[in-house]
XYZ file of C-alpha atoms in Angstrom:
460
model
C 77.264 66.081 -3.452
C 75.812 65.718 0.044
C 75.660 68.824 2.276
C 75.686 68.161 6.059
C 75.179 71.247 8.275
C 76.280 73.501 5.420
C 79.521 71.547 4.806
C 80.119 69.582 1.653
C 80.339 65.826 2.237
C 79.774 62.307 0.871
C 77.589 59.220 1.914
C 78.998 56.587 4.352
C 82.135 57.036 6.318
C 82.650 57.424 10.059
C 83.851 59.962 12.584
C 85.511 58.952 15.849
C 84.369 60.849 18.990
C 87.791 62.036 19.591
C 90.408 62.509 16.758
C 93.437 63.076 19.061
C 94.917 65.777 16.743
C 95.212 68.019 19.748
C 98.325 66.003 20.755
C 100.420 67.532 18.064
C 98.377 70.166 16.212
C 100.031 73.117 17.816
C 103.555 71.770 17.616
C 105.488 73.763 14.912
C 107.598 71.999 12.326
C 111.010 71.110 13.960
C 114.090 69.829 12.114
C 115.094 66.311 13.301
C 118.861 65.656 13.669
C 120.492 64.448 10.389
C 120.780 60.666 10.647
C 124.280 59.412 11.181
C 123.407 56.622 8.899
C 120.585 56.780 6.333
C 118.899 53.569 5.125
C 117.361 54.312 1.677
C 115.125 51.622 0.440
C 114.788 51.309 -3.378
C 111.036 50.596 -3.356
C 109.390 53.783 -2.063
C 106.393 54.253 -4.396
C 103.485 52.481 -6.058
C 104.884 50.809 -9.254
C 108.237 49.470 -10.102
C 111.124 49.771 -7.580
C 114.191 51.820 -8.431
C 117.614 50.482 -9.586
C 120.616 51.563 -7.515
C 123.209 53.400 -9.670
C 125.909 53.674 -6.856
C 128.093 51.141 -5.319
C 129.801 50.430 -2.029
C 132.464 53.028 -1.303
C 131.013 55.728 -3.569
C 130.862 59.274 -2.181
C 127.530 60.991 -2.610
C 126.180 64.471 -2.199
C 122.857 65.527 -0.763
C 120.283 65.357 -3.449
C 122.458 63.195 -5.818
C 120.352 60.502 -7.671
C 121.371 57.179 -6.280
C 118.661 54.910 -7.746
C 116.859 55.340 -11.081
C 113.220 54.733 -11.850
C 112.853 51.458 -13.697
C 109.472 52.010 -15.461
C 106.979 54.760 -16.302
C 105.238 54.155 -12.934
C 108.427 54.483 -10.752
C 110.388 57.225 -9.310
C 114.042 58.284 -8.841
C 115.664 58.217 -5.436
C 118.248 60.521 -4.128
C 120.733 60.693 -1.383
C 119.160 62.372 1.732
C 122.629 63.156 3.208
C 126.072 63.709 1.990
C 128.499 60.853 2.818
C 129.855 57.396 1.604
C 127.827 54.465 0.475
C 128.554 51.959 3.329
C 126.813 48.918 1.657
C 123.811 47.886 -0.305
C 121.810 45.343 1.689
C 118.378 44.056 2.334
C 115.954 45.465 4.946
C 112.271 44.881 5.667
C 109.942 47.295 3.996
C 107.714 49.114 6.444
C 104.625 48.711 4.465
C 104.808 45.290 2.585
C 107.279 43.610 4.972
C 109.191 42.286 2.135
C 113.043 42.365 2.322
C 114.059 45.236 0.006
C 117.381 46.393 -1.458
C 118.632 49.182 0.653
C 121.354 51.811 0.087
C 123.041 52.529 3.343
C 124.881 55.869 3.519
C 127.254 56.862 6.262
C 126.910 60.516 6.693
C 129.940 62.781 6.111
C 130.740 66.225 7.788
C 129.095 68.504 5.207
C 125.455 68.930 4.053
C 126.028 70.394 0.701
C 123.752 69.970 -2.215
C 125.040 68.120 -5.303
C 126.102 70.366 -8.207
C 123.164 71.793 -10.176
C 120.662 71.642 -7.328
C 119.156 74.181 -5.007
C 119.011 76.793 -7.772
C 116.114 79.172 -8.404
C 114.199 78.699 -11.596
C 111.992 81.179 -13.459
C 108.663 79.136 -13.323
C 107.056 81.501 -15.753
C 109.536 80.401 -18.437
C 108.882 76.767 -18.061
C 106.718 74.637 -20.362
C 104.422 71.887 -19.159
C 107.027 69.348 -20.458
C 109.749 71.135 -18.406
C 107.623 71.032 -15.207
C 106.904 67.059 -15.702
C 110.525 66.457 -16.245
C 111.606 68.396 -13.158
C 109.138 66.753 -10.874
C 110.149 63.374 -12.433
C 113.904 64.168 -11.888
C 113.181 65.142 -8.364
C 111.529 61.780 -7.511
C 108.316 63.406 -6.201
C 105.597 60.916 -5.220
C 102.278 61.401 -3.647
C 102.836 62.120 0.076
C 99.199 61.459 1.223
C 100.176 57.819 1.787
C 99.759 56.156 -1.602
C 103.252 57.260 -2.923
C 102.064 57.354 -6.480
C 104.736 58.930 -8.885
C 103.653 62.608 -9.286
C 105.073 63.038 -12.760
C 102.503 60.316 -13.812
C 99.609 62.257 -12.490
C 100.927 65.336 -14.398
C 100.825 63.176 -17.607
C 97.256 62.421 -18.508
C 96.873 59.683 -21.098
C 95.707 60.619 -24.687
C 92.024 61.035 -24.862
C 91.559 62.032 -21.203
C 90.618 65.658 -20.241
C 91.412 67.250 -16.968
C 89.519 70.361 -16.047
C 89.868 70.547 -12.314
C 92.779 70.174 -9.856
C 91.973 69.501 -6.133
C 94.472 69.669 -3.277
C 93.636 67.354 -0.437
C 93.966 69.238 2.822
C 91.448 67.067 4.697
C 94.067 65.027 6.657
C 91.019 62.995 7.920
C 93.126 60.171 9.641
C 92.926 60.701 13.348
C 95.998 61.893 15.189
C 97.926 63.021 12.012
C 98.779 66.812 11.800
C 101.578 66.963 9.114
C 99.531 68.560 6.438
C 97.937 70.938 8.899
C 101.272 72.215 9.891
C 102.197 72.676 6.189
C 99.056 74.826 5.709
C 99.706 76.729 8.829
C 103.538 77.392 8.228
C 104.010 77.185 4.540
C 100.569 78.343 2.867
C 102.348 80.455 0.299
C 104.553 77.726 -1.044
C 101.660 75.241 -1.071
C 99.490 77.698 -3.249
C 102.548 78.190 -5.568
C 102.858 74.442 -5.784
C 99.206 74.236 -6.765
C 99.617 76.900 -9.462
C 102.597 74.972 -10.904
C 100.410 71.770 -11.025
C 97.588 73.897 -12.739
C 100.063 75.402 -15.378
C 101.391 71.877 -16.159
C 98.025 70.430 -16.758
C 96.580 73.532 -18.491
C 93.757 73.756 -15.984
C 92.172 77.028 -14.768
C 89.981 75.736 -11.919
C 91.196 74.381 -8.655
C 90.020 73.650 -5.245
C 91.543 73.029 -1.831
C 89.571 70.908 0.446
C 89.902 71.302 4.127
C 87.867 69.721 7.092
C 86.023 72.039 9.304
C 88.085 71.068 12.202
C 90.995 73.121 10.694
C 89.337 76.490 10.565
C 92.442 78.345 11.169
C 94.168 76.548 8.180
C 91.079 77.298 6.021
C 91.360 81.038 6.832
C 95.186 80.959 6.313
C 94.851 79.267 2.901
C 92.161 81.659 1.760
C 94.204 84.643 2.808
C 97.102 83.676 0.470
C 94.775 83.483 -2.625
C 94.329 87.175 -2.853
C 92.088 88.062 -5.786
C 92.628 84.657 -7.543
C 88.981 83.441 -8.059
C 90.166 80.462 -9.939
C 91.283 78.744 -6.850
C 88.512 78.137 -4.140
C 89.017 76.801 -0.756
C 86.185 74.413 0.312
C 85.316 73.683 3.918
C 84.243 69.963 4.336
C 82.402 67.998 6.864
C 84.737 66.317 9.506
C 84.344 62.731 8.463
C 86.720 59.828 7.566
C 87.649 59.206 4.731
C 86.988 62.667 3.449
C 90.507 62.942 2.109
C 90.127 59.752 -0.115
C 90.019 60.665 -3.858
C 86.547 59.303 -4.548
C 85.043 61.100 -1.538
C 86.983 64.380 -1.947
C 85.965 64.717 -5.546
C 82.406 63.680 -4.787
C 82.234 66.261 -1.832
C 83.615 69.192 -3.827
C 82.374 68.643 -7.444
C 79.516 66.255 -7.120
C 81.314 64.008 -9.664
C 81.255 60.214 -9.206
C 83.411 57.327 -10.701
C 83.787 53.699 -10.061
C 85.977 52.509 -7.198
C 88.142 50.733 -9.730
C 88.632 53.927 -11.835
C 91.061 56.861 -11.401
C 90.036 60.533 -10.869
C 90.737 61.180 -14.457
C 87.545 59.503 -15.263
C 85.871 62.351 -13.500
C 88.097 65.032 -15.187
C 90.066 65.613 -11.930
C 93.628 65.243 -10.557
C 94.093 65.081 -6.863
C 97.316 65.961 -5.052
C 98.037 66.052 -1.314
C 99.124 69.484 0.382
C 102.565 68.066 1.214
C 102.914 66.802 -2.412
C 102.128 70.470 -3.710
C 104.914 71.780 -1.358
C 107.401 69.133 -2.777
C 106.464 69.991 -6.340
C 107.064 73.636 -5.562
C 110.477 72.738 -4.063
C 111.362 70.548 -7.093
C 110.370 73.153 -9.760
C 111.174 76.503 -8.060
C 114.425 75.324 -6.426
C 115.629 72.248 -8.026
C 115.417 70.352 -4.783
C 114.695 66.500 -5.046
C 112.402 64.845 -2.537
C 114.763 63.989 0.305
C 112.854 64.976 3.383
C 109.417 65.434 4.645
C 107.382 66.211 7.839
C 106.625 63.250 9.953
C 103.951 63.458 12.766
C 105.106 61.396 15.638
C 102.210 61.155 18.072
C 99.969 59.102 20.171
C 99.569 58.387 23.992
C 102.729 56.297 23.860
C 105.052 59.326 23.596
C 105.739 62.135 25.927
C 106.377 64.867 23.476
C 104.273 64.534 20.175
C 105.488 66.646 17.482
C 105.950 67.285 13.689
C 109.474 66.678 12.643
C 111.240 67.727 9.412
C 112.928 64.473 8.761
C 115.423 63.187 6.097
C 114.193 60.136 4.253
C 116.039 56.961 5.591
C 116.020 58.248 9.113
C 115.861 55.450 11.782
C 112.521 55.333 13.489
C 114.314 55.014 16.862
C 115.772 58.516 16.269
C 112.207 60.059 16.028
C 110.871 58.007 18.779
C 113.796 59.414 20.959
C 112.871 62.885 20.010
C 109.249 62.322 21.003
C 110.330 60.297 24.072
C 108.598 56.999 23.838
C 106.964 55.852 27.017
C 108.052 52.583 28.708
C 104.649 50.969 28.532
C 104.060 51.855 24.837
C 103.003 48.582 23.110
C 102.016 49.395 19.651
C 103.738 51.241 16.570
C 102.081 52.119 13.475
C 103.283 53.802 10.322
C 100.529 56.127 9.331
C 97.329 56.826 11.088
C 95.077 54.276 12.988
C 92.701 53.714 10.122
C 94.995 52.851 7.195
C 98.366 52.665 8.784
C 100.640 49.542 9.006
C 101.468 48.080 12.416
C 105.164 47.435 12.841
C 106.791 44.564 14.542
C 109.577 46.755 16.098
C 111.157 50.207 15.935
C 114.050 48.974 13.914
C 112.867 50.457 10.756
C 113.392 53.705 8.964
C 111.350 56.368 7.186
C 110.544 56.186 3.432
C 108.985 58.942 1.242
C 105.495 57.872 2.143
C 106.017 58.065 5.975
C 103.851 60.937 7.128
C 103.096 59.808 10.557
C 104.329 57.413 13.283
C 101.792 56.577 15.824
C 102.674 55.168 19.285
C 100.040 53.686 21.490
C 99.991 52.303 25.038
C 97.492 49.955 26.330
C 96.571 48.579 22.867
C 94.587 45.393 23.383
C 94.132 42.278 21.428
C 90.723 40.399 21.201
C 88.927 37.394 19.717
C 86.582 38.273 17.053
C 83.156 36.696 16.633
C 80.735 35.628 13.885
C 79.150 38.175 11.825
C 75.761 38.974 13.215
C 74.466 40.848 9.966
C 73.793 44.088 11.933
C 74.576 45.997 8.835
C 76.681 48.770 10.359
C 79.682 48.025 8.094
C 77.353 48.523 5.049
C 76.120 51.899 6.221
C 79.762 52.950 6.820
C 81.274 51.792 3.534
C 81.853 54.864 1.400
C 82.214 52.786 -1.644
C 78.715 51.002 -1.442
C 80.141 47.625 -0.820
C 78.951 44.793 1.443
C 81.809 44.304 3.863
C 79.783 41.772 5.878
C 79.628 39.319 3.069
C 83.178 40.107 1.957
C 84.537 39.223 5.414
C 82.640 35.936 5.434
C 83.756 34.890 2.042
C 87.309 35.959 2.715
C 87.382 34.119 6.002
C 86.138 30.936 4.369
C 88.702 31.550 1.607
C 85.911 31.451 -0.910
C 87.637 33.972 -3.279
C 85.143 33.438 -6.026
C 82.293 34.581 -3.716
C 84.332 37.614 -2.620
C 85.014 38.550 -6.274
C 81.247 38.538 -6.955
C 80.891 40.995 -4.119
C 83.474 43.316 -5.759
C 86.492 42.364 -3.490
C 88.912 44.382 -5.740
C 86.847 47.649 -5.353
C 87.561 47.754 -1.608
C 89.918 50.582 -0.821
C 90.697 49.082 2.640
C 89.784 52.483 4.353
C 88.903 50.588 7.607
C 85.433 52.122 8.268
C 83.875 48.709 8.364
C 86.316 47.332 10.928
C 85.789 50.374 12.965
C 82.018 49.942 13.150
C 82.016 46.058 13.444
C 79.870 45.041 16.414
C 81.530 41.511 16.348
C 84.963 43.149 16.278
C 85.791 41.328 13.055
C 89.133 42.263 11.391
C 87.344 42.805 8.014
C 90.054 44.860 6.319
C 92.760 42.169 7.395
C 90.557 39.425 5.961
C 90.112 41.356 2.775
C 93.901 42.142 2.418
C 94.748 38.479 2.983
C 92.290 37.404 0.188
C 93.835 39.908 -2.195
C 97.287 38.668 -1.292
C 96.331 35.083 -1.830
C 94.738 35.828 -5.100
C 97.687 37.869 -6.258
C 99.929 34.819 -5.626
C 97.488 32.548 -7.360
C 97.590 34.804 -10.431
C 101.420 34.984 -10.335
C 101.575 31.150 -10.160
C 99.119 30.875 -13.170
C 101.076 33.550 -15.159
C 104.323 31.581 -14.583
C 102.727 28.332 -15.594
C 101.361 29.869 -18.975
C 104.814 31.513 -19.589
C 106.490 28.032 -18.981
C 103.977 26.429 -21.311
C 104.664 29.142 -24.046
C 108.352 28.496 -23.693
C 107.953 24.651 -24.063
C 105.826 25.368 -27.253
C 108.633 27.449 -28.626
C 111.207 24.864 -27.876
C 109.259 22.162 -29.685
C 108.493 24.408 -32.627
C 112.246 25.189 -32.971
C 113.045 21.468 -33.040
């Protein structure tokens, strides 16, 4: 591992001169009003979307399962409020833009949990399989942005050994402060969530990685460990993307693995701070994932804050709480490095919504030809050549891009941030991946059709 100024770190990456976390870091977690109408998308995780198990007119209780996971890599979805299913319609997904089946719930007068939920559990009496099943039933997904189903991470495949669990408390994206507030206000629950994860995986060693710009959170988390020497809190260099799995594992353990591989290859499992809290809630209290903290921040709002928000809450409700400025002209789900720009404020939150960034004075510009300055290569934490990748992708020379390991790009945005010619490198890479995906889908459909024709001929 690299050590910079006594702090653990990794090669590459960037650090903006101002991270803008001061806008909301001192704003305590505040409950947002319950939505009058909740818009619950059925695709809220990496993997297969869930299948609705309710119909128009059904009455539902808070926490009741309303959509079931449809594959191993999928997650159940639960009603964020009690009420009546008004309709099942289609709404744009805030990340993919695709029109997605959405369960619309008109809120009723009560806010009572569905029967069998919100009951305390004796965690010591649970087996690892009990824990996996409870996390799965609660629909917990990774809340660091990727939304990978958490029960899958707690189920290593045969032949893979996990000896280390790492909690990601880096929160390296500028502006965002959701995980910081979790550590400051709920450190005990986060540590209990980590111990539940360790018990499930049968792991005795764990780390919590926190960037050095959160010293108070670092001290707070350490104070809750007591004499437990099996969990260490590590102070990390302030550098983006310190919280990405490859970089976090490299910084803390010195272990490396290919960009195309999972942390399991390094014997590690990484969970986000807020995910650990959600796992604690799911296992200790039988509470499904129906709410999370959303940082609403940026110079486009008067009152940045960290709002405890029911999933499916309209974005406009949160912007109203933070008081959006009239001249705000850009809205992003997530942080400025990996977030997704939104066309309007008409969307709603999903499980993976940890931040809403509102900016004013956001400019547009024309990009220029690559001048081979090499800054993007120095910044790439995965050792890729973003310069060539952008040139090949712009020319739609996908074969050339693949030869430069297109699919190993994690789209962290360091290259775009450093580009002297202001080239939208990540955008070009995303478009190339999208086009390649469509090409593969067409080829698979073609092969499937040929296979069906052969079967028909053989049958004759």
